[in-house]
Tab-separated table of C-alpha atoms in Angstrom:
chain	number	residue	atom	x	y	z
A	1	MET	CA	27.887	102.675	-52.072
A	2	SER	CA	25.525	100.747	-54.377
A	3	LYS	CA	22.966	98.468	-52.771
A	4	SER	CA	22.750	94.714	-53.248
A	5	VAL	CA	19.361	93.180	-54.101
A	6	GLY	CA	18.513	89.479	-54.211
A	7	ILE	CA	15.655	88.199	-56.373
A	8	PHE	CA	14.350	84.941	-54.910
A	9	GLY	CA	11.962	82.410	-56.398
A	10	HIS	CA	11.308	78.834	-57.442
A	11	TYR	CA	12.416	79.616	-60.979
A	12	GLY	CA	15.078	78.132	-63.225
A	13	ASN	CA	13.065	75.069	-64.329
A	14	LEU	CA	12.323	76.249	-67.892
A	15	ASN	CA	8.998	77.806	-66.883
A	16	LEU	CA	8.781	81.048	-68.861
A	17	GLY	CA	5.815	82.189	-66.787
A	18	ASP	CA	8.033	82.292	-63.709
A	19	GLU	CA	10.902	83.756	-65.720
A	20	SER	CA	8.654	86.595	-66.917
A	21	ILE	CA	8.235	87.626	-63.286
A	22	ILE	CA	11.975	87.623	-62.648
A	23	ALA	CA	12.637	89.553	-65.860
A	24	ALA	CA	10.021	92.132	-64.838
A	25	VAL	CA	11.479	92.554	-61.342
A	26	ILE	CA	15.024	92.944	-62.683
A	27	GLU	CA	13.821	95.490	-65.237
A	28	ASN	CA	12.014	97.569	-62.620
A	29	ILE	CA	14.868	97.467	-60.125
A	30	LYS	CA	17.300	98.672	-62.791
A	31	LEU	CA	14.893	101.456	-63.733
A	32	ARG	CA	14.753	102.759	-60.156
A	33	LEU	CA	18.163	101.690	-58.843
A	34	PRO	CA	20.508	101.674	-61.848
A	35	ASP	CA	23.581	101.098	-59.677
A	36	ALA	CA	22.129	98.196	-57.691
A	37	ARG	CA	24.055	94.919	-57.640
A	38	LEU	CA	21.608	92.133	-58.479
A	39	HIS	CA	21.785	88.506	-57.348
A	40	GLY	CA	19.552	85.586	-58.276
A	41	PHE	CA	18.316	82.939	-55.843
A	42	SER	CA	16.726	80.083	-57.777
A	43	ILE	CA	16.333	76.350	-58.282
A	44	ASN	CA	18.872	76.390	-61.125
A	45	PRO	CA	21.575	79.039	-60.555
A	46	ASP	CA	23.422	78.144	-63.771
A	47	ASP	CA	20.335	78.908	-65.861
A	48	THR	CA	19.705	82.118	-63.911
A	49	CYS	CA	23.280	83.293	-64.392
A	50	LYS	CA	23.164	82.643	-68.147
A	51	ARG	CA	19.666	84.067	-68.598
A	52	TYR	CA	20.172	87.350	-66.737
A	53	GLY	CA	23.927	87.807	-66.493
A	54	ILE	CA	23.899	88.035	-62.695
A	55	PRO	CA	25.503	85.883	-59.976
A	56	ALA	CA	23.069	83.275	-58.697
A	57	TYR	CA	22.748	80.849	-55.798
A	58	PRO	CA	20.618	77.757	-55.035
A	59	ILE	CA	17.587	78.117	-52.770
A	60	ARG	CA	17.658	74.471	-51.725
A	61	ASN	CA	20.207	71.907	-50.708
A	62	VAL	CA	19.833	69.693	-53.772
A	63	ALA	CA	20.928	66.511	-52.007
A	64	ARG	CA	18.284	66.986	-49.299
A	65	ASN	CA	15.555	68.089	-51.662
A	66	SER	CA	16.055	65.176	-54.009
A	67	THR	CA	15.226	62.812	-51.161
A	68	VAL	CA	12.111	64.413	-49.696
A	69	THR	CA	9.082	64.219	-51.963
A	70	HIS	CA	5.361	64.324	-51.413
A	71	LYS	CA	3.354	62.486	-54.025
A	72	ILE	CA	0.195	60.632	-53.105
A	73	LYS	CA	-1.125	58.880	-56.171
A	74	ARG	CA	-4.879	58.740	-56.600
A	75	SER	CA	-7.121	56.533	-58.669
A	76	PRO	CA	-9.339	58.166	-61.314
A	77	MET	CA	-12.275	58.383	-58.893
A	78	GLY	CA	-10.173	60.274	-56.334
A	79	GLN	CA	-9.744	57.281	-53.999
A	80	SER	CA	-6.330	56.253	-52.785
A	81	ALA	CA	-4.503	53.849	-55.025
A	82	LYS	CA	-3.844	50.356	-53.740
A	83	GLN	CA	-1.086	50.545	-51.156
A	84	PRO	CA	2.034	48.384	-51.385
A	85	SER	CA	2.559	45.742	-48.724
A	86	ARG	CA	4.564	46.894	-45.730
A	87	SER	CA	8.234	46.211	-45.578
A	88	ALA	CA	9.477	43.493	-43.260
A	89	ALA	CA	12.111	45.972	-42.122
A	90	VAL	CA	9.507	47.967	-40.200
A	91	ASP	CA	7.565	44.992	-38.852
A	92	SER	CA	7.517	44.562	-35.092
A	93	LEU	CA	5.936	42.370	-32.400
A	94	GLY	CA	2.912	42.871	-30.165
A	95	SER	CA	-0.051	45.193	-30.192
A	96	ALA	CA	1.943	48.153	-31.549
A	97	ALA	CA	2.719	46.187	-34.690
A	98	GLN	CA	-0.906	45.101	-35.014
A	99	ALA	CA	-2.113	48.687	-34.639
A	100	LYS	CA	0.414	49.838	-37.190
A	101	ALA	CA	-0.719	47.173	-39.637
A	102	MET	CA	-4.331	48.158	-39.068
A	103	PHE	CA	-3.623	51.852	-39.694
A	104	LYS	CA	-1.728	51.015	-42.850
A	105	LYS	CA	-4.911	49.518	-44.273
A	106	ILE	CA	-6.568	52.935	-43.994
A	107	PRO	CA	-5.491	54.759	-47.199
A	108	VAL	CA	-5.105	58.313	-45.882
A	109	VAL	CA	-3.391	57.213	-42.655
A	110	ALA	CA	-1.059	54.993	-44.650
A	111	ASP	CA	-0.124	57.948	-46.840
A	112	VAL	CA	0.700	60.078	-43.799
A	113	MET	CA	2.693	57.328	-42.080
A	114	ARG	CA	4.744	56.663	-45.178
A	115	LEU	CA	5.444	60.364	-45.676
A	116	GLY	CA	6.436	60.785	-42.015
A	117	GLN	CA	8.876	57.879	-42.193
A	118	LYS	CA	10.356	59.213	-45.402
A	119	VAL	CA	10.784	62.747	-44.080
A	120	ALA	CA	12.291	61.594	-40.775
A	121	PHE	CA	14.786	59.307	-42.510
A	122	SER	CA	15.680	62.001	-45.021
A	123	LEU	CA	16.213	64.701	-42.410
A	124	VAL	CA	18.458	62.514	-40.265
A	125	LYS	CA	20.464	61.410	-43.289
A	126	SER	CA	20.878	64.874	-44.779
A	127	LEU	CA	21.018	67.051	-41.657
A	128	PRO	CA	24.787	67.712	-41.878
A	129	GLN	CA	24.447	68.723	-45.544
A	130	GLU	CA	21.469	70.952	-44.757
A	131	MET	CA	23.349	72.678	-41.938
A	132	ARG	CA	26.302	73.386	-44.237
A	133	PHE	CA	23.899	74.727	-46.858
A	134	LEU	CA	22.246	77.022	-44.319
A	135	ALA	CA	25.631	78.306	-43.163
A	136	ARG	CA	26.677	79.098	-46.749
A	137	SER	CA	23.341	80.762	-47.456
A	138	TYR	CA	23.612	82.886	-44.328
A	139	GLY	CA	27.059	84.029	-45.450
A	140	ILE	CA	25.648	85.053	-48.832
A	141	LEU	CA	22.747	86.966	-47.263
A	142	LYS	CA	25.148	88.945	-45.063
A	143	ASN	CA	26.113	90.767	-48.269
A	144	ILE	CA	22.524	91.323	-49.491
A	145	ASP	CA	20.679	94.500	-48.467
A	146	LEU	CA	17.238	93.481	-49.762
A	147	LEU	CA	15.840	90.027	-50.539
A	148	ILE	CA	12.711	90.045	-52.719
A	149	ILE	CA	10.556	86.909	-52.737
A	150	ALA	CA	9.335	87.548	-56.261
A	151	GLY	CA	5.723	86.718	-56.982
A	152	SER	CA	4.511	83.538	-58.673
A	153	ASN	CA	2.536	80.907	-56.733
A	154	GLN	CA	5.110	80.141	-54.036
A	155	PHE	CA	2.673	79.538	-51.162
A	156	LEU	CA	1.738	75.977	-52.169
A	157	ASP	CA	2.263	72.401	-51.067
A	158	ASN	CA	0.870	70.201	-53.847
A	159	PHE	CA	4.430	69.905	-55.201
A	160	GLY	CA	6.770	68.766	-52.424
A	161	GLY	CA	4.420	68.940	-49.453
A	162	PRO	CA	5.261	71.053	-46.381
A	163	PHE	CA	8.974	70.428	-46.850
A	164	GLY	CA	8.973	71.809	-50.387
A	165	PHE	CA	7.940	75.428	-50.885
A	166	PRO	CA	6.802	76.233	-47.290
A	167	TYR	CA	9.967	74.974	-45.591
A	168	THR	CA	12.190	76.653	-48.189
A	169	LEU	CA	10.481	80.013	-47.642
A	170	LEU	CA	10.654	79.704	-43.864
A	171	LYS	CA	14.357	78.914	-43.690
A	172	TRP	CA	15.281	81.807	-45.994
A	173	SER	CA	13.040	84.172	-44.045
A	174	ILE	CA	14.793	83.221	-40.813
A	175	LEU	CA	18.216	83.525	-42.444
A	176	ALA	CA	17.322	86.991	-43.756
A	177	ARG	CA	16.416	88.138	-40.247
A	178	LEU	CA	19.614	86.673	-38.788
A	179	ALA	CA	21.662	88.375	-41.520
A	180	SER	CA	19.862	91.735	-41.003
A	181	THR	CA	18.682	91.596	-44.623
A	182	ARG	CA	15.445	93.426	-45.402
A	183	LEU	CA	12.857	90.878	-46.586
A	184	VAL	CA	9.987	91.586	-48.976
A	185	TYR	CA	7.275	89.197	-50.198
A	186	LEU	CA	6.077	90.781	-53.434
A	187	SER	CA	2.732	89.864	-55.093
A	188	VAL	CA	2.956	86.196	-54.080
A	189	GLY	CA	0.138	83.775	-54.923
A	190	ALA	CA	-1.170	81.064	-52.609
A	191	GLY	CA	-2.759	77.653	-52.989
A	192	PRO	CA	-3.229	74.801	-52.964
A	193	LEU	CA	-1.994	74.831	-49.372
A	194	ASP	CA	-3.821	71.877	-47.869
A	195	ALA	CA	-1.644	70.619	-45.021
A	196	ARG	CA	-1.963	72.347	-41.664
A	197	LEU	CA	1.816	72.193	-41.296
A	198	SER	CA	2.248	73.937	-44.659
A	199	ARG	CA	0.028	76.831	-43.611
A	200	LEU	CA	1.887	77.098	-40.313
A	201	LEU	CA	5.296	77.222	-42.019
A	202	VAL	CA	4.152	79.904	-44.476
A	203	ARG	CA	2.683	82.057	-41.715
A	204	LEU	CA	5.855	81.686	-39.666
A	205	ALA	CA	7.878	82.753	-42.718
A	206	LEU	CA	5.763	85.876	-43.156
A	207	MET	CA	6.388	86.863	-39.537
A	208	PHE	CA	9.921	87.776	-40.647
A	209	SER	CA	8.769	89.819	-43.652
A	210	ASP	CA	9.241	93.602	-43.671
A	211	TYR	CA	6.663	94.016	-46.453
A	212	THR	CA	4.072	91.561	-47.748
A	213	SER	CA	1.718	91.654	-50.709
A	214	TYR	CA	-0.382	89.010	-52.446
A	215	ARG	CA	-1.224	88.805	-56.131
A	216	ASP	CA	-4.949	88.351	-55.495
A	217	LEU	CA	-7.493	88.618	-52.716
A	218	ALA	CA	-8.094	84.860	-52.557
A	219	SER	CA	-4.406	84.298	-51.748
A	220	LYS	CA	-4.576	86.850	-48.941
A	221	LYS	CA	-7.690	85.186	-47.505
A	222	LEU	CA	-6.037	81.769	-47.608
A	223	ILE	CA	-2.978	82.932	-45.656
A	224	GLU	CA	-4.354	85.536	-43.274
A	225	THR	CA	-6.724	84.712	-40.418
A	226	ARG	CA	-7.880	86.367	-37.224
A	227	ALA	CA	-5.024	84.593	-35.499
A	228	PHE	CA	-2.597	85.795	-38.182
A	229	PRO	CA	-3.585	89.352	-39.239
A	230	LYS	CA	-0.538	90.162	-41.364
A	231	ASN	CA	-2.476	92.898	-43.187
A	232	GLY	CA	-0.634	92.330	-46.445
A	233	LYS	CA	-1.646	94.366	-49.461
A	234	VAL	CA	-2.991	93.031	-52.766
A	235	TYR	CA	-1.218	93.926	-56.015
A	236	PRO	CA	-1.370	92.339	-59.495
A	237	ASP	CA	0.929	89.612	-60.794
A	238	LEU	CA	4.421	91.014	-61.289
A	239	ALA	CA	4.509	89.843	-64.921
A	240	TYR	CA	2.245	92.774	-65.802
A	241	SER	CA	5.163	95.123	-65.104
A	242	LEU	CA	7.186	93.587	-67.941
A	243	THR	CA	7.998	95.765	-70.946
A	244	LEU	CA	7.019	94.054	-74.189
A	245	PRO	CA	9.665	93.493	-76.889
A	246	GLU	CA	9.780	95.845	-79.842
A	247	PRO	CA	7.455	94.898	-82.742
A	248	ALA	CA	10.506	94.467	-84.973
A	249	ASN	CA	11.364	91.348	-82.970
A	250	GLU	CA	8.033	89.652	-83.686
A	251	PRO	CA	8.074	86.437	-85.729
A	252	ARG	CA	6.241	86.478	-89.033
A	253	LYS	CA	2.532	86.442	-88.270
A	254	MET	CA	0.222	83.797	-89.644
A	255	ASP	CA	-2.232	85.200	-92.129
A	256	ALA	CA	-5.833	85.419	-91.015
A	257	VAL	CA	-8.204	83.554	-93.313
A	258	ALA	CA	-11.110	85.801	-94.362
A	259	ASP	CA	-12.608	86.906	-91.054
A	260	LYS	CA	-10.995	84.081	-89.059
A	261	PRO	CA	-8.530	85.277	-86.394
A	262	VAL	CA	-5.272	83.485	-85.594
A	263	VAL	CA	-5.853	81.227	-82.571
A	264	ALA	CA	-3.060	80.304	-80.147
A	265	ILE	CA	-3.542	77.148	-78.038
A	266	ASN	CA	-1.762	76.572	-74.725
A	267	VAL	CA	-2.051	73.200	-72.975
A	268	MET	CA	-0.415	71.827	-69.839
A	269	PRO	CA	0.270	68.404	-68.264
A	270	MET	CA	-2.623	68.343	-65.798
A	271	TYR	CA	-2.834	64.860	-64.221
A	272	ASP	CA	-0.017	63.706	-66.527
A	273	SER	CA	2.078	61.060	-64.752
A	274	ARG	CA	5.176	62.373	-66.534
A	275	TYR	CA	4.965	65.623	-64.578
A	276	TRP	CA	1.937	66.532	-62.471
A	277	CYS	CA	1.816	66.022	-58.690
A	278	VAL	CA	-1.475	64.097	-58.928
A	279	HIS	CA	-1.342	61.251	-61.446
A	280	ASP	CA	-4.608	60.334	-63.118
A	281	ASP	CA	-4.271	58.818	-66.579
A	282	ASP	CA	-8.020	58.756	-67.244
A	283	ARG	CA	-8.518	62.437	-66.463
A	284	TYR	CA	-5.451	63.377	-68.476
A	285	GLN	CA	-6.754	61.410	-71.447
A	286	GLN	CA	-10.151	63.103	-71.150
A	287	TYR	CA	-8.466	66.505	-71.163
A	288	ILE	CA	-6.450	65.605	-74.275
A	289	GLU	CA	-9.527	64.299	-76.081
A	290	LYS	CA	-11.534	67.448	-75.335
A	291	VAL	CA	-8.734	69.754	-76.476
A	292	THR	CA	-8.283	67.633	-79.601
A	293	ALA	CA	-12.004	67.818	-80.408
A	294	PHE	CA	-11.881	71.601	-80.029
A	295	CYS	CA	-8.812	71.876	-82.265
A	296	ALA	CA	-10.502	69.662	-84.857
A	297	LYS	CA	-13.387	72.137	-85.005
A	298	LEU	CA	-10.926	74.992	-85.473
A	299	PHE	CA	-9.317	73.199	-88.415
A	300	GLN	CA	-12.692	72.330	-89.924
A	301	GLU	CA	-13.794	75.968	-89.665
A	302	LYS	CA	-10.513	77.079	-91.321
A	303	TYR	CA	-9.133	78.994	-88.343
A	304	PRO	CA	-5.352	79.531	-88.480
A	305	VAL	CA	-4.024	77.697	-85.400
A	306	PHE	CA	-0.730	77.333	-83.586
A	307	PHE	CA	0.325	75.831	-80.258
A	308	PHE	CA	2.701	77.363	-77.722
A	309	ALA	CA	4.221	76.267	-74.415
A	310	THR	CA	5.213	78.314	-71.386
A	311	GLN	CA	6.940	75.379	-69.669
A	312	LYS	CA	9.075	72.674	-71.250
A	313	LYS	CA	6.769	69.831	-70.156
A	314	ASP	CA	3.864	71.438	-72.044
A	315	GLU	CA	5.479	70.200	-75.248
A	316	ASN	CA	4.667	66.587	-74.313
A	317	VAL	CA	0.996	67.520	-74.133
A	318	ILE	CA	1.121	69.369	-77.442
A	319	GLU	CA	2.582	66.273	-79.072
A	320	ASP	CA	-0.162	64.088	-77.562
A	321	VAL	CA	-2.796	66.390	-79.083
A	322	LEU	CA	-1.052	66.421	-82.464
A	323	VAL	CA	-0.792	62.624	-82.492
A	324	MET	CA	-4.530	62.362	-81.908
A	325	LEU	CA	-5.298	64.971	-84.585
A	326	ARG	CA	-3.233	63.023	-87.122
A	327	LYS	CA	-4.794	59.731	-86.046
A	328	GLU	CA	-8.249	61.181	-86.692
A	329	ASN	CA	-7.070	62.603	-90.048
A	330	VAL	CA	-7.834	66.157	-88.976
A	331	THR	CA	-4.404	67.298	-90.105
A	332	GLN	CA	-1.153	65.697	-91.186
A	333	MET	CA	0.894	68.820	-90.489
A	334	GLU	CA	4.065	68.249	-88.480
A	335	ALA	CA	4.880	69.926	-85.178
A	336	GLU	CA	7.321	72.280	-86.915
A	337	GLU	CA	4.384	73.783	-88.805
A	338	LEU	CA	1.971	74.024	-85.887
A	339	VAL	CA	4.121	74.736	-82.831
A	340	LYS	CA	5.858	78.033	-82.067
A	341	ARG	CA	8.693	77.375	-79.649
A	342	SER	CA	10.429	79.798	-77.315
A	343	ASN	CA	13.407	79.656	-74.969
A	344	THR	CA	13.238	83.200	-73.617
A	345	VAL	CA	10.515	85.471	-72.319
A	346	ASP	CA	11.016	87.909	-75.203
A	347	GLU	CA	10.563	85.086	-77.719
A	348	LEU	CA	7.372	83.969	-75.987
A	349	MET	CA	5.943	87.490	-75.888
A	350	SER	CA	6.664	87.956	-79.584
A	351	ILE	CA	4.857	84.697	-80.322
A	352	LEU	CA	1.821	85.797	-78.324
A	353	ALA	CA	1.785	89.090	-80.204
A	354	SER	CA	1.191	87.108	-83.408
A	355	ALA	CA	-2.105	85.672	-82.125
A	356	GLN	CA	-5.525	87.310	-82.113
A	357	ILE	CA	-7.290	84.962	-79.688
A	358	VAL	CA	-5.671	82.744	-77.058
A	359	VAL	CA	-7.110	79.579	-75.499
A	360	ALA	CA	-4.926	78.872	-72.468
A	361	THR	CA	-4.775	76.343	-69.652
A	362	ARG	CA	-1.644	77.486	-67.828
A	363	PHE	CA	-2.102	80.469	-65.536
A	364	HIS	CA	0.775	82.431	-67.022
A	365	GLY	CA	-0.342	81.410	-70.487
A	366	THR	CA	-3.365	83.526	-69.580
A	367	VAL	CA	-1.424	86.285	-67.785
A	368	LEU	CA	1.090	86.877	-70.568
A	369	SER	CA	-1.578	86.758	-73.270
A	370	LEU	CA	-3.543	89.412	-71.391
A	371	LEU	CA	-0.364	91.472	-71.136
A	372	THR	CA	-0.352	91.627	-74.950
A	373	GLU	CA	-4.031	92.720	-74.717
A	374	LYS	CA	-5.294	89.542	-76.339
A	375	PRO	CA	-8.767	88.180	-75.533
A	376	VAL	CA	-8.366	84.893	-73.656
A	377	LEU	CA	-10.564	81.852	-73.167
A	378	GLY	CA	-9.328	80.167	-70.008
A	379	ILE	CA	-9.497	76.430	-69.316
A	380	CYS	CA	-9.116	76.777	-65.556
A	381	TYR	CA	-7.521	74.055	-63.431
A	382	TYR	CA	-7.520	76.187	-60.255
A	383	ARG	CA	-9.453	79.202	-59.026
A	384	LYS	CA	-6.615	81.667	-59.772
A	385	THR	CA	-7.273	81.722	-63.538
A	386	ASP	CA	-11.012	82.091	-63.074
A	387	ASP	CA	-10.459	84.925	-60.563
A	388	LEU	CA	-8.130	86.698	-62.977
A	389	LEU	CA	-10.490	86.450	-65.952
A	390	ARG	CA	-13.307	87.845	-63.851
A	391	GLU	CA	-11.073	90.703	-62.745
A	392	VAL	CA	-10.348	91.681	-66.366
A	393	GLU	CA	-14.064	91.357	-67.214
A	394	LEU	CA	-13.667	88.129	-69.193
A	395	GLY	CA	-15.376	85.895	-66.640
A	396	GLU	CA	-17.874	84.634	-69.216
A	397	TYR	CA	-14.931	83.053	-71.070
A	398	SER	CA	-13.722	81.026	-68.078
A	399	LEU	CA	-14.352	77.254	-68.103
A	400	SER	CA	-13.418	74.622	-65.528
A	401	LEU	CA	-10.980	71.974	-66.753
A	402	ASP	CA	-12.528	69.216	-64.639
A	403	THR	CA	-16.056	69.805	-65.960
A	404	LEU	CA	-15.059	70.867	-69.462
A	405	ASP	CA	-17.679	70.114	-72.109
A	406	PRO	CA	-16.522	70.179	-75.765
A	407	ASP	CA	-19.733	71.796	-77.023
A	408	GLN	CA	-19.613	74.445	-74.317
A	409	LEU	CA	-15.950	75.092	-75.120
A	410	TRP	CA	-16.757	75.619	-78.790
A	411	GLN	CA	-19.737	77.884	-78.132
A	412	THR	CA	-17.737	79.954	-75.647
A	413	PHE	CA	-14.951	80.335	-78.186
A	414	LYS	CA	-17.376	81.440	-80.901
A	415	LYS	CA	-18.806	84.036	-78.537
A	416	LEU	CA	-15.315	85.357	-77.776
A	417	ASP	CA	-14.489	85.437	-81.483
A	418	LYS	CA	-17.592	87.528	-82.130
A	419	ASN	CA	-16.748	89.944	-79.298
A	420	ARG	CA	-12.960	89.890	-79.578
A	421	THR	CA	-12.491	93.588	-80.403
A	422	GLU	CA	-14.540	94.723	-77.432
A	423	ALA	CA	-12.872	92.127	-75.187
A	424	SER	CA	-9.412	93.302	-76.232
A	425	GLU	CA	-10.310	96.906	-75.411
A	426	ARG	CA	-11.524	95.911	-71.947
A	427	VAL	CA	-8.340	93.945	-71.338
A	428	GLY	CA	-6.176	96.868	-72.439
A	429	LYS	CA	-7.756	99.190	-69.878
A	430	LYS	CA	-7.303	96.656	-67.083
A	431	ILE	CA	-3.673	95.969	-67.963
A	432	ALA	CA	-2.900	99.693	-67.917
A	433	SER	CA	-4.414	99.834	-64.430
A	434	PHE	CA	-2.354	96.811	-63.326
A	435	ARG	CA	0.842	98.451	-64.537
A	436	ARG	CA	0.106	101.670	-62.642
A	437	SER	CA	-0.513	99.700	-59.447
A	438	LEU	CA	2.741	97.790	-59.819
A	439	ASP	CA	4.683	101.008	-60.462
A	440	GLU	CA	3.300	102.254	-57.157
A	441	GLN	CA	4.394	99.084	-55.369
A	442	TYR	CA	7.938	99.166	-56.770
A	443	ASP	CA	8.267	102.800	-55.696
A	444	VAL	CA	7.158	101.964	-52.150
A	445	VAL	CA	9.448	98.944	-51.795
A	446	LEU	CA	12.565	100.383	-53.432
A	447	GLN	CA	12.479	103.953	-52.159
A	448	LYS	CA	13.809	102.754	-48.793
A	449	MET	CA	17.009	101.454	-50.387
């Protein structure tokens, strides 16, 4: 009888970086287990079903999850924003009320108190719905032989706090054990994971895992301690096991001008109040201005340029950059001429194949560009991109987003342009090594089916 495999992740939110991982896992399962029955477990089952043609199920009780959030807004200097006055509904008499009022004046304590009240109220209100969701999920897992927690950066708490990713992973890990479903955590990334409760929930979840691997050493070090020696292995990001689309599917390439390579720009909504977990308008504006200044230099030097997104919200940032470029009379070209859009992983990979140098901010903007053996200049918002570029011997082309200097960005780009052939060759050798390692991991995990 054919085996049933579930592919689990926080995907389905129009993030093609995450979708590249799911596509790669599905491809490699089919290669090794052609008769396997595949099931998706995602944030958006409808999208998963349409995208991959497999049955799909939600990983969260939407009603509960829509209530519990974890967003602590900060001022530009990193201090807590001014707190709203307390509600009369929670006011009380005596010393307890005075102590409570005093604590609420302390920014960090006020944040914690507000979050605790919100979580407690939400859990009480939604407990019956959550219990029904868990019962349905358990019933589904009873028919799944193997549940793969598929890569990406799922050990984090900056989006949703402890009751976002960590709680979701723990409950499914427990359900898998109760349902006698084999559980595998495959090349999962970690961080930020700041709350002590978040780290506890993740470690508890991994206690139920039959096989654990991390996508980098830093993730392993963040999760594992002397008190929790899981001894998980380290394997590359699962996206590196994706087969690239045939060249015939590539969009028409932009023509290089003289010796100027085609440059692809990837931006993301860091600190953008429309999306990011930490809202900081000043820092977002600084990021946009620096990227715009860099793009202006590219236009002035006659480099062919296009922008691409790996997540839908990136398009807002692209438009902000284009508005500034037009305002400064750098270019009057419309978005249709400068932006290459994609709705599928294959479309995105074909777009990346048309570039010769990539300047990326998103982590999977870097990963997928490297997969096409393109030299990448990384604008790094977290250590994972810097670690990756160092691993593929491009560490000298890694720059921190928070300390980004426009002149340094331009000089680093010019250096990469000069050395792009050599850089591409180095990347190609590393990617081949990554793919061999991932083949080994798939064989180990799936041979027991």
